[in-house]
mmCIF file of N, CA and C in Angstrom:
data_model
loop_
_atom_site.group_PDB
_atom_site.id
_atom_site.type_symbol
_atom_site.label_atom_id
_atom_site.label_comp_id
_atom_site.label_asym_id
_atom_site.label_seq_id
_atom_site.Cartn_x
_atom_site.Cartn_y
_atom_site.Cartn_z
ATOM 1 N N MET A 1 -33.761 -7.656 10.301
ATOM 2 C CA MET A 1 -32.468 -6.842 9.873
ATOM 3 C C MET A 1 -31.668 -6.754 11.180
ATOM 4 N N ASP A 2 -32.282 -6.653 12.330
ATOM 5 C CA ASP A 2 -31.441 -6.458 13.570
ATOM 6 C C ASP A 2 -30.515 -7.588 13.745
ATOM 7 N N ILE A 3 -31.061 -8.862 13.551
ATOM 8 C CA ILE A 3 -30.167 -10.019 13.578
ATOM 9 C C ILE A 3 -29.122 -10.037 12.561
ATOM 10 N N ALA A 4 -29.453 -9.702 11.471
ATOM 11 C CA ALA A 4 -28.330 -9.570 10.493
ATOM 12 C C ALA A 4 -27.263 -8.702 10.761
ATOM 13 N N LEU A 5 -27.538 -7.597 11.279
ATOM 14 C CA LEU A 5 -26.585 -6.539 11.642
ATOM 15 C C LEU A 5 -25.775 -7.079 12.926
ATOM 16 N N TRP A 6 -26.460 -7.783 13.880
ATOM 17 C CA TRP A 6 -25.732 -8.381 14.878
ATOM 18 C C TRP A 6 -24.732 -9.393 14.434
ATOM 19 N N ILE A 7 -25.110 -10.195 13.425
ATOM 20 C CA ILE A 7 -24.240 -11.185 12.832
ATOM 21 C C ILE A 7 -23.074 -10.568 12.217
ATOM 22 N N LEU A 8 -23.338 -9.487 11.436
ATOM 23 C CA LEU A 8 -22.349 -8.726 10.776
ATOM 24 C C LEU A 8 -21.378 -8.119 11.860
ATOM 25 N N GLN A 9 -21.818 -7.433 12.720
ATOM 26 C CA GLN A 9 -21.128 -6.947 13.889
ATOM 27 C C GLN A 9 -20.142 -7.974 14.548
ATOM 28 N N GLY A 10 -20.849 -9.117 14.848
ATOM 29 C CA GLY A 10 -20.050 -10.210 15.484
ATOM 30 C C GLY A 10 -18.882 -10.574 14.648
ATOM 31 N N PHE A 11 -19.147 -10.924 13.318
ATOM 32 C CA PHE A 11 -18.222 -11.296 12.347
ATOM 33 C C PHE A 11 -16.990 -10.345 12.385
ATOM 34 N N LEU A 12 -17.271 -9.076 12.068
ATOM 35 C CA LEU A 12 -16.217 -8.009 12.115
ATOM 36 C C LEU A 12 -15.367 -7.884 13.416
ATOM 37 N N ALA A 13 -16.303 -8.105 14.595
ATOM 38 C CA ALA A 13 -15.496 -8.013 15.893
ATOM 39 C C ALA A 13 -14.460 -9.152 15.944
ATOM 40 N N VAL A 14 -14.940 -10.313 15.668
ATOM 41 C CA VAL A 14 -14.026 -11.575 15.744
ATOM 42 C C VAL A 14 -12.618 -11.295 14.707
ATOM 43 N N ILE A 15 -12.950 -10.911 13.643
ATOM 44 C CA ILE A 15 -11.958 -10.663 12.623
ATOM 45 C C ILE A 15 -10.905 -9.649 13.079
ATOM 46 N N PHE A 16 -11.391 -8.464 13.434
ATOM 47 C CA PHE A 16 -10.583 -7.420 13.986
ATOM 48 C C PHE A 16 -9.895 -7.572 15.329
ATOM 49 N N LEU A 17 -10.644 -8.342 16.135
ATOM 50 C CA LEU A 17 -10.033 -8.539 17.475
ATOM 51 C C LEU A 17 -8.852 -9.438 17.329
ATOM 52 N N ILE A 18 -8.881 -10.595 16.432
ATOM 53 C CA ILE A 18 -7.854 -11.299 16.193
ATOM 54 C C ILE A 18 -6.740 -10.659 15.531
ATOM 55 N N ALA A 19 -7.043 -9.913 14.281
ATOM 56 C CA ALA A 19 -6.102 -9.318 13.527
ATOM 57 C C ALA A 19 -5.393 -8.197 14.378
ATOM 58 N N GLY A 20 -6.131 -7.490 15.173
ATOM 59 C CA GLY A 20 -5.617 -6.430 16.041
ATOM 60 C C GLY A 20 -4.689 -6.839 17.117
ATOM 61 N N ALA A 21 -5.158 -8.001 17.823
ATOM 62 C CA ALA A 21 -4.364 -8.592 18.933
ATOM 63 C C ALA A 21 -3.054 -9.158 18.330
ATOM 64 N N ILE A 22 -3.080 -9.747 17.218
ATOM 65 C CA ILE A 22 -1.764 -10.195 16.469
ATOM 66 C C ILE A 22 -0.792 -9.207 16.425
ATOM 67 N N LYS A 23 -1.376 -7.988 15.840
ATOM 68 C CA LYS A 23 -0.527 -6.952 15.643
ATOM 69 C C LYS A 23 0.146 -6.303 16.870
ATOM 70 N N VAL A 24 -0.785 -6.274 17.966
ATOM 71 C CA VAL A 24 -0.336 -5.617 19.157
ATOM 72 C C VAL A 24 0.740 -6.522 19.909
ATOM 73 N N ILE A 25 0.604 -7.835 19.770
ATOM 74 C CA ILE A 25 1.226 -8.760 20.639
ATOM 75 C C ILE A 25 2.685 -9.129 19.950
ATOM 76 N N ASN A 26 2.800 -9.074 18.656
ATOM 77 C CA ASN A 26 3.826 -9.492 17.982
ATOM 78 C C ASN A 26 4.840 -8.334 17.350
ATOM 79 N N SER A 27 5.935 -8.639 17.187
ATOM 80 C CA SER A 27 6.829 -7.646 16.674
ATOM 81 C C SER A 27 6.742 -7.640 15.081
ATOM 82 N N LYS A 28 7.436 -6.820 14.368
ATOM 83 C CA LYS A 28 7.195 -6.930 12.904
ATOM 84 C C LYS A 28 7.815 -8.109 12.344
ATOM 85 N N ASP A 29 8.996 -8.589 12.879
ATOM 86 C CA ASP A 29 9.613 -9.689 12.409
ATOM 87 C C ASP A 29 8.761 -10.885 12.739
ATOM 88 N N GLU A 30 8.067 -10.994 13.816
ATOM 89 C CA GLU A 30 7.292 -12.116 14.173
ATOM 90 C C GLU A 30 6.055 -12.164 13.269
ATOM 91 N N LEU A 31 5.498 -10.943 13.031
ATOM 92 C CA LEU A 31 4.332 -10.759 11.994
ATOM 93 C C LEU A 31 4.686 -11.425 10.711
ATOM 94 N N LYS A 32 5.812 -11.055 10.219
ATOM 95 C CA LYS A 32 6.287 -11.582 8.912
ATOM 96 C C LYS A 32 6.467 -12.947 8.932
ATOM 97 N N ALA A 33 7.038 -13.516 10.070
ATOM 98 C CA ALA A 33 7.201 -14.983 10.115
ATOM 99 C C ALA A 33 5.789 -15.665 10.152
ATOM 100 N N LEU A 34 4.823 -15.075 10.854
ATOM 101 C CA LEU A 34 3.538 -15.634 10.897
ATOM 102 C C LEU A 34 2.897 -15.630 9.598
ATOM 103 N N GLY A 35 2.838 -14.468 8.908
ATOM 104 C CA GLY A 35 2.075 -14.201 7.861
ATOM 105 C C GLY A 35 2.788 -14.504 6.457
ATOM 106 N N GLY A 36 4.009 -14.735 6.569
ATOM 107 C CA GLY A 36 4.758 -14.846 5.276
ATOM 108 C C GLY A 36 4.733 -13.620 4.389
ATOM 109 N N GLU A 37 4.609 -13.866 3.114
ATOM 110 C CA GLU A 37 4.407 -12.746 2.279
ATOM 111 C C GLU A 37 3.259 -11.803 2.379
ATOM 112 N N LYS A 38 2.187 -12.348 2.965
ATOM 113 C CA LYS A 38 0.978 -11.536 3.243
ATOM 114 C C LYS A 38 1.227 -10.390 4.151
ATOM 115 N N MET A 39 2.253 -10.621 4.953
ATOM 116 C CA MET A 39 2.554 -9.526 6.026
ATOM 117 C C MET A 39 3.760 -8.656 5.751
ATOM 118 N N ASN A 40 4.172 -8.701 4.451
ATOM 119 C CA ASN A 40 5.340 -7.818 4.078
ATOM 120 C C ASN A 40 5.059 -6.449 4.166
ATOM 121 N N TRP A 41 3.906 -6.026 4.221
ATOM 122 C CA TRP A 41 3.399 -4.622 4.265
ATOM 123 C C TRP A 41 4.010 -3.971 5.478
ATOM 124 N N VAL A 42 4.372 -4.803 6.568
ATOM 125 C CA VAL A 42 4.711 -4.130 7.818
ATOM 126 C C VAL A 42 6.188 -3.468 7.593
ATOM 127 N N ASP A 43 6.799 -3.836 6.569
ATOM 128 C CA ASP A 43 8.031 -3.112 6.288
ATOM 129 C C ASP A 43 7.744 -1.798 5.841
ATOM 130 N N SER A 44 6.689 -1.354 5.285
ATOM 131 C CA SER A 44 6.437 -0.012 4.826
ATOM 132 C C SER A 44 6.061 0.990 5.829
ATOM 133 N N ILE A 45 5.858 0.522 7.100
ATOM 134 C CA ILE A 45 5.495 1.469 8.199
ATOM 135 C C ILE A 45 6.269 1.067 9.435
ATOM 136 N N SER A 46 6.262 2.064 10.441
ATOM 137 C CA SER A 46 7.075 2.004 11.626
ATOM 138 C C SER A 46 6.390 0.889 12.444
ATOM 139 N N ALA A 47 7.143 0.342 13.502
ATOM 140 C CA ALA A 47 6.640 -0.565 14.314
ATOM 141 C C ALA A 47 5.610 0.012 15.192
ATOM 142 N N ILE A 48 5.683 1.329 15.566
ATOM 143 C CA ILE A 48 4.770 1.999 16.418
ATOM 144 C C ILE A 48 3.351 2.057 15.531
ATOM 145 N N SER A 49 3.541 2.380 14.235
ATOM 146 C CA SER A 49 2.283 2.278 13.440
ATOM 147 C C SER A 49 1.544 1.049 13.387
ATOM 148 N N VAL A 50 2.350 0.031 13.372
ATOM 149 C CA VAL A 50 1.728 -1.369 13.453
ATOM 150 C C VAL A 50 0.938 -1.506 14.699
ATOM 151 N N LYS A 51 1.503 -1.174 15.786
ATOM 152 C CA LYS A 51 0.934 -1.394 17.146
ATOM 153 C C LYS A 51 -0.265 -0.428 17.204
ATOM 154 N N LEU A 52 -0.301 0.742 16.695
ATOM 155 C CA LEU A 52 -1.334 1.600 16.616
ATOM 156 C C LEU A 52 -2.619 1.117 15.840
ATOM 157 N N ILE A 53 -2.212 0.575 14.656
ATOM 158 C CA ILE A 53 -3.342 -0.122 13.882
ATOM 159 C C ILE A 53 -3.844 -1.123 14.502
ATOM 160 N N GLY A 54 -3.174 -2.159 15.234
ATOM 161 C CA GLY A 54 -3.545 -3.117 15.946
ATOM 162 C C GLY A 54 -4.454 -2.803 17.113
ATOM 163 N N THR A 55 -3.990 -1.585 17.899
ATOM 164 C CA THR A 55 -4.837 -1.212 19.038
ATOM 165 C C THR A 55 -6.208 -0.617 18.480
ATOM 166 N N LEU A 56 -6.152 0.069 17.483
ATOM 167 C CA LEU A 56 -7.407 0.805 16.797
ATOM 168 C C LEU A 56 -8.354 -0.501 16.451
ATOM 169 N N GLU A 57 -7.876 -1.597 15.789
ATOM 170 C CA GLU A 57 -8.765 -2.569 15.436
ATOM 171 C C GLU A 57 -9.309 -3.416 16.660
ATOM 172 N N VAL A 58 -8.446 -3.540 17.665
ATOM 173 C CA VAL A 58 -9.057 -4.154 18.906
ATOM 174 C C VAL A 58 -10.149 -3.352 19.553
ATOM 175 N N LEU A 59 -9.816 -1.913 19.600
ATOM 176 C CA LEU A 59 -10.852 -0.983 20.221
ATOM 177 C C LEU A 59 -12.114 -1.019 19.285
ATOM 178 N N ALA A 60 -11.890 -1.050 17.915
ATOM 179 C CA ALA A 60 -13.135 -1.077 17.147
ATOM 180 C C ALA A 60 -13.913 -2.402 17.331
ATOM 181 N N ALA A 61 -13.141 -3.376 17.498
ATOM 182 C CA ALA A 61 -13.939 -4.675 17.738
ATOM 183 C C ALA A 61 -14.732 -4.714 18.899
ATOM 184 N N ILE A 62 -14.140 -4.197 19.988
ATOM 185 C CA ILE A 62 -15.006 -4.025 21.331
ATOM 186 C C ILE A 62 -16.051 -2.977 21.050
ATOM 187 N N GLY A 63 -15.801 -1.976 20.331
ATOM 188 C CA GLY A 63 -16.885 -1.061 20.104
ATOM 189 C C GLY A 63 -18.034 -1.477 19.200
ATOM 190 N N LEU A 64 -17.864 -2.415 18.473
ATOM 191 C CA LEU A 64 -18.912 -3.065 17.680
ATOM 192 C C LEU A 64 -19.832 -3.907 18.486
ATOM 193 N N ILE A 65 -19.511 -4.319 19.654
ATOM 194 C CA ILE A 65 -20.341 -5.299 20.475
ATOM 195 C C ILE A 65 -20.796 -4.690 21.687
ATOM 196 N N LEU A 66 -19.772 -4.271 22.686
ATOM 197 C CA LEU A 66 -20.010 -4.005 24.027
ATOM 198 C C LEU A 66 -20.916 -2.839 24.208
ATOM 199 N N PRO A 67 -20.851 -1.648 23.497
ATOM 200 C CA PRO A 67 -21.803 -0.635 23.838
ATOM 201 C C PRO A 67 -23.312 -1.068 23.640
ATOM 202 N N GLN A 68 -23.574 -1.741 22.510
ATOM 203 C CA GLN A 68 -24.922 -2.052 22.218
ATOM 204 C C GLN A 68 -25.416 -3.123 23.182
ATOM 205 N N LEU A 69 -24.394 -4.099 23.479
ATOM 206 C CA LEU A 69 -24.827 -5.170 24.391
ATOM 207 C C LEU A 69 -25.221 -4.756 25.823
ATOM 208 N N THR A 70 -24.442 -3.762 26.306
ATOM 209 C CA THR A 70 -24.673 -3.229 27.592
ATOM 210 C C THR A 70 -25.640 -2.072 27.742
ATOM 211 N N GLY A 71 -25.892 -1.373 26.483
ATOM 212 C CA GLY A 71 -26.713 -0.209 26.515
ATOM 213 C C GLY A 71 -26.132 0.970 27.009
ATOM 214 N N ILE A 72 -24.766 0.866 27.168
ATOM 215 C CA ILE A 72 -23.934 2.023 27.653
ATOM 216 C C ILE A 72 -23.281 2.674 26.449
ATOM 217 N N LEU A 73 -23.695 3.801 26.007
ATOM 218 C CA LEU A 73 -23.128 4.675 24.825
ATOM 219 C C LEU A 73 -23.272 3.814 23.592
ATOM 220 N N PRO A 74 -24.448 3.339 23.302
ATOM 221 C CA PRO A 74 -24.597 2.421 22.049
ATOM 222 C C PRO A 74 -24.271 3.243 20.734
ATOM 223 N N TRP A 75 -24.369 4.545 20.775
ATOM 224 C CA TRP A 75 -23.942 5.434 19.690
ATOM 225 C C TRP A 75 -22.497 5.189 19.119
ATOM 226 N N LEU A 76 -21.827 4.439 20.048
ATOM 227 C CA LEU A 76 -20.372 4.162 19.583
ATOM 228 C C LEU A 76 -20.221 3.063 18.570
ATOM 229 N N VAL A 77 -21.291 2.283 18.502
ATOM 230 C CA VAL A 77 -21.277 1.160 17.553
ATOM 231 C C VAL A 77 -21.172 1.643 16.125
ATOM 232 N N PRO A 78 -21.981 2.508 15.503
ATOM 233 C CA PRO A 78 -21.710 2.975 14.206
ATOM 234 C C PRO A 78 -20.389 3.704 14.015
ATOM 235 N N LEU A 79 -19.940 4.310 15.055
ATOM 236 C CA LEU A 79 -18.722 4.981 14.979
ATOM 237 C C LEU A 79 -17.482 4.087 14.895
ATOM 238 N N ALA A 80 -17.562 3.006 15.681
ATOM 239 C CA ALA A 80 -16.481 1.895 15.732
ATOM 240 C C ALA A 80 -16.586 1.307 14.108
ATOM 241 N N ALA A 81 -17.741 1.111 13.605
ATOM 242 C CA ALA A 81 -17.769 0.580 12.246
ATOM 243 C C ALA A 81 -17.207 1.410 11.259
ATOM 244 N N PHE A 82 -17.415 2.831 11.486
ATOM 245 C CA PHE A 82 -16.829 3.688 10.552
ATOM 246 C C PHE A 82 -15.372 3.723 10.676
ATOM 247 N N GLY A 83 -14.909 3.643 11.922
ATOM 248 C CA GLY A 83 -13.419 3.631 12.050
ATOM 249 C C GLY A 83 -12.852 2.543 11.243
ATOM 250 N N LEU A 84 -13.515 1.325 11.137
ATOM 251 C CA LEU A 84 -13.074 0.353 10.343
ATOM 252 C C LEU A 84 -13.166 0.525 8.858
ATOM 253 N N VAL A 85 -14.086 1.327 8.518
ATOM 254 C CA VAL A 85 -14.245 1.700 7.031
ATOM 255 C C VAL A 85 -12.871 2.619 6.781
ATOM 256 N N LEU A 86 -12.543 3.528 7.646
ATOM 257 C CA LEU A 86 -11.422 4.384 7.477
ATOM 258 C C LEU A 86 -10.036 3.452 7.598
ATOM 259 N N THR A 87 -10.094 2.481 8.290
ATOM 260 C CA THR A 87 -8.897 1.597 8.409
ATOM 261 C C THR A 87 -8.635 0.787 7.105
ATOM 262 N N MET A 88 -9.785 0.368 6.619
ATOM 263 C CA MET A 88 -9.642 -0.485 5.292
ATOM 264 C C MET A 88 -9.320 0.436 4.171
ATOM 265 N N ILE A 89 -9.683 1.791 4.146
ATOM 266 C CA ILE A 89 -9.268 2.688 3.004
ATOM 267 C C ILE A 89 -7.771 2.870 3.217
ATOM 268 N N GLY A 90 -7.199 3.061 4.422
ATOM 269 C CA GLY A 90 -5.860 3.140 4.620
ATOM 270 C C GLY A 90 -5.079 1.836 4.233
ATOM 271 N N ALA A 91 -5.648 0.715 4.556
ATOM 272 C CA ALA A 91 -4.996 -0.412 4.077
ATOM 273 C C ALA A 91 -4.989 -0.620 2.718
ATOM 274 N N MET A 92 -6.068 -0.253 2.017
ATOM 275 C CA MET A 92 -6.090 -0.326 0.527
ATOM 276 C C MET A 92 -5.126 0.643 -0.200
ATOM 277 N N LYS A 93 -4.996 1.770 0.400
ATOM 278 C CA LYS A 93 -4.100 2.788 -0.068
ATOM 279 C C LYS A 93 -2.579 2.254 0.079
ATOM 280 N N LEU A 94 -2.301 1.673 1.229
ATOM 281 C CA LEU A 94 -0.892 1.001 1.415
ATOM 282 C C LEU A 94 -0.701 -0.018 0.375
ATOM 283 N N HIS A 95 -1.597 -0.877 0.131
ATOM 284 C CA HIS A 95 -1.378 -2.154 -0.773
ATOM 285 C C HIS A 95 -1.327 -1.655 -2.152
ATOM 286 N N LEU A 96 -2.077 -0.425 -2.602
ATOM 287 C CA LEU A 96 -1.812 -0.121 -3.843
ATOM 288 C C LEU A 96 -0.576 0.564 -4.075
ATOM 289 N N ARG A 97 -0.107 1.386 -2.996
ATOM 290 C CA ARG A 97 1.126 2.071 -3.259
ATOM 291 C C ARG A 97 2.320 0.994 -3.265
ATOM 292 N N ARG A 98 2.187 -0.086 -2.680
ATOM 293 C CA ARG A 98 3.138 -1.136 -2.535
ATOM 294 C C ARG A 98 3.062 -2.006 -3.932
ATOM 295 N N GLY A 99 1.951 -1.984 -4.588
ATOM 296 C CA GLY A 99 1.794 -2.829 -5.621
ATOM 297 C C GLY A 99 1.536 -4.374 -5.266
ATOM 298 N N ASP A 100 0.961 -4.593 -4.165
ATOM 299 C CA ASP A 100 0.752 -5.920 -3.585
ATOM 300 C C ASP A 100 -0.209 -6.798 -4.435
ATOM 301 N N GLY A 101 -0.879 -6.362 -5.373
ATOM 302 C CA GLY A 101 -1.650 -7.210 -6.157
ATOM 303 C C GLY A 101 -3.145 -7.111 -5.828
ATOM 304 N N LEU A 102 -4.010 -7.977 -6.370
ATOM 305 C CA LEU A 102 -5.336 -7.838 -6.039
ATOM 306 C C LEU A 102 -5.807 -8.538 -4.652
ATOM 307 N N ASN A 103 -5.148 -9.634 -4.411
ATOM 308 C CA ASN A 103 -5.709 -10.435 -3.184
ATOM 309 C C ASN A 103 -5.889 -9.604 -1.919
ATOM 310 N N PRO A 104 -4.878 -8.858 -1.486
ATOM 311 C CA PRO A 104 -5.173 -8.123 -0.341
ATOM 312 C C PRO A 104 -6.316 -7.043 -0.480
ATOM 313 N N LEU A 105 -6.265 -6.543 -1.767
ATOM 314 C CA LEU A 105 -7.289 -5.424 -1.933
ATOM 315 C C LEU A 105 -8.692 -6.018 -1.888
ATOM 316 N N VAL A 106 -8.920 -7.310 -2.440
ATOM 317 C CA VAL A 106 -10.338 -7.753 -2.479
ATOM 318 C C VAL A 106 -10.828 -7.895 -0.998
ATOM 319 N N MET A 107 -9.949 -8.544 -0.114
ATOM 320 C CA MET A 107 -10.290 -8.753 1.315
ATOM 321 C C MET A 107 -10.587 -7.456 1.943
ATOM 322 N N ASN A 108 -9.644 -6.428 1.670
ATOM 323 C CA ASN A 108 -9.905 -5.112 2.261
ATOM 324 C C ASN A 108 -11.255 -4.436 1.680
ATOM 325 N N VAL A 109 -11.560 -4.670 0.464
ATOM 326 C CA VAL A 109 -12.880 -4.231 -0.045
ATOM 327 C C VAL A 109 -14.066 -4.822 0.579
ATOM 328 N N ILE A 110 -14.046 -6.232 0.766
ATOM 329 C CA ILE A 110 -15.032 -6.920 1.387
ATOM 330 C C ILE A 110 -15.282 -6.491 2.927
ATOM 331 N N LEU A 111 -14.139 -6.292 3.561
ATOM 332 C CA LEU A 111 -14.290 -5.994 4.894
ATOM 333 C C LEU A 111 -14.855 -4.379 5.060
ATOM 334 N N LEU A 112 -14.428 -3.511 4.137
ATOM 335 C CA LEU A 112 -14.842 -2.083 3.987
ATOM 336 C C LEU A 112 -16.333 -2.215 3.807
ATOM 337 N N LEU A 113 -16.918 -2.895 2.804
ATOM 338 C CA LEU A 113 -18.278 -2.976 2.559
ATOM 339 C C LEU A 113 -19.072 -3.430 3.708
ATOM 340 N N MET A 114 -18.629 -4.528 4.478
ATOM 341 C CA MET A 114 -19.213 -4.947 5.620
ATOM 342 C C MET A 114 -19.285 -3.956 6.656
ATOM 343 N N ALA A 115 -18.227 -3.204 6.920
ATOM 344 C CA ALA A 115 -18.090 -2.168 7.927
ATOM 345 C C ALA A 115 -19.012 -1.114 7.577
ATOM 346 N N ALA A 116 -19.068 -0.720 6.239
ATOM 347 C CA ALA A 116 -19.842 0.417 5.815
ATOM 348 C C ALA A 116 -21.331 0.055 5.944
ATOM 349 N N PHE A 117 -21.766 -1.104 5.642
ATOM 350 C CA PHE A 117 -23.145 -1.494 5.912
ATOM 351 C C PHE A 117 -23.490 -1.392 7.319
ATOM 352 N N THR A 118 -22.596 -1.910 8.214
ATOM 353 C CA THR A 118 -22.811 -1.887 9.654
ATOM 354 C C THR A 118 -22.955 -0.425 10.104
ATOM 355 N N THR A 119 -22.133 0.410 9.650
ATOM 356 C CA THR A 119 -22.129 1.894 10.032
ATOM 357 C C THR A 119 -23.682 2.481 9.483
ATOM 358 N N TYR A 120 -23.893 2.142 8.246
ATOM 359 C CA TYR A 120 -25.392 2.536 7.681
ATOM 360 C C TYR A 120 -26.563 1.952 8.499
ATOM 361 N N GLY A 121 -26.353 0.609 8.768
ATOM 362 C CA GLY A 121 -27.392 0.010 9.400
ATOM 363 C C GLY A 121 -27.671 0.542 10.827
ATOM 364 N N ARG A 122 -26.554 0.778 11.596
ATOM 365 C CA ARG A 122 -26.717 1.368 12.890
ATOM 366 C C ARG A 122 -26.972 2.866 13.000
ATOM 367 N N PHE A 123 -26.716 3.493 12.056
ATOM 368 C CA PHE A 123 -27.081 4.820 11.953
ATOM 369 C C PHE A 123 -28.449 5.088 11.599
ATOM 370 N N ASP A 124 -28.854 4.440 10.465
ATOM 371 C CA ASP A 124 -30.203 4.638 9.808
ATOM 372 C C ASP A 124 -31.264 3.624 9.833
ATOM 373 N N LEU A 125 -30.750 2.318 9.561
ATOM 374 C CA LEU A 125 -31.817 1.257 9.319
ATOM 375 C C LEU A 125 -32.481 0.868 10.737
ATOM 376 N N ILE A 126 -31.552 0.508 11.598
ATOM 377 C CA ILE A 126 -31.994 0.063 12.988
ATOM 378 C C ILE A 126 -31.034 0.920 13.932
ATOM 379 N N PRO A 127 -31.274 2.112 14.248
ATOM 380 C CA PRO A 127 -30.325 2.832 15.019
ATOM 381 C C PRO A 127 -30.145 2.357 16.460
ATOM 382 N N VAL A 128 -29.039 2.456 17.030
ATOM 383 C CA VAL A 128 -28.860 2.098 18.432
ATOM 384 C C VAL A 128 -29.099 3.283 19.303
#
């Protein structure tokens, strides 16, 4: 189970490191140009909010791997995963409010479930 959790943590870390970095590095207009209609949600929030979300995603990605890998503050791993659960809840709320359809919600639910299992796994199944 430990290996499965590591794989899950690694997958989530890669996804959110890339997604977060893209949000931090690019402006709202650049994000819309990169993602097309998939990124129209950025019009619903401020540029600072987009940067904040990106920063939190990058920090969570680091928090999923580095503390457990180094043995320094490993209890941060399930907290980072729980932070991603909250992020996905916020994303789903935004997409529902905008009426963006099913596609973004499906991805949000999948990522939420993965982050929730990581949270549970690192709190209870194989605590760090």
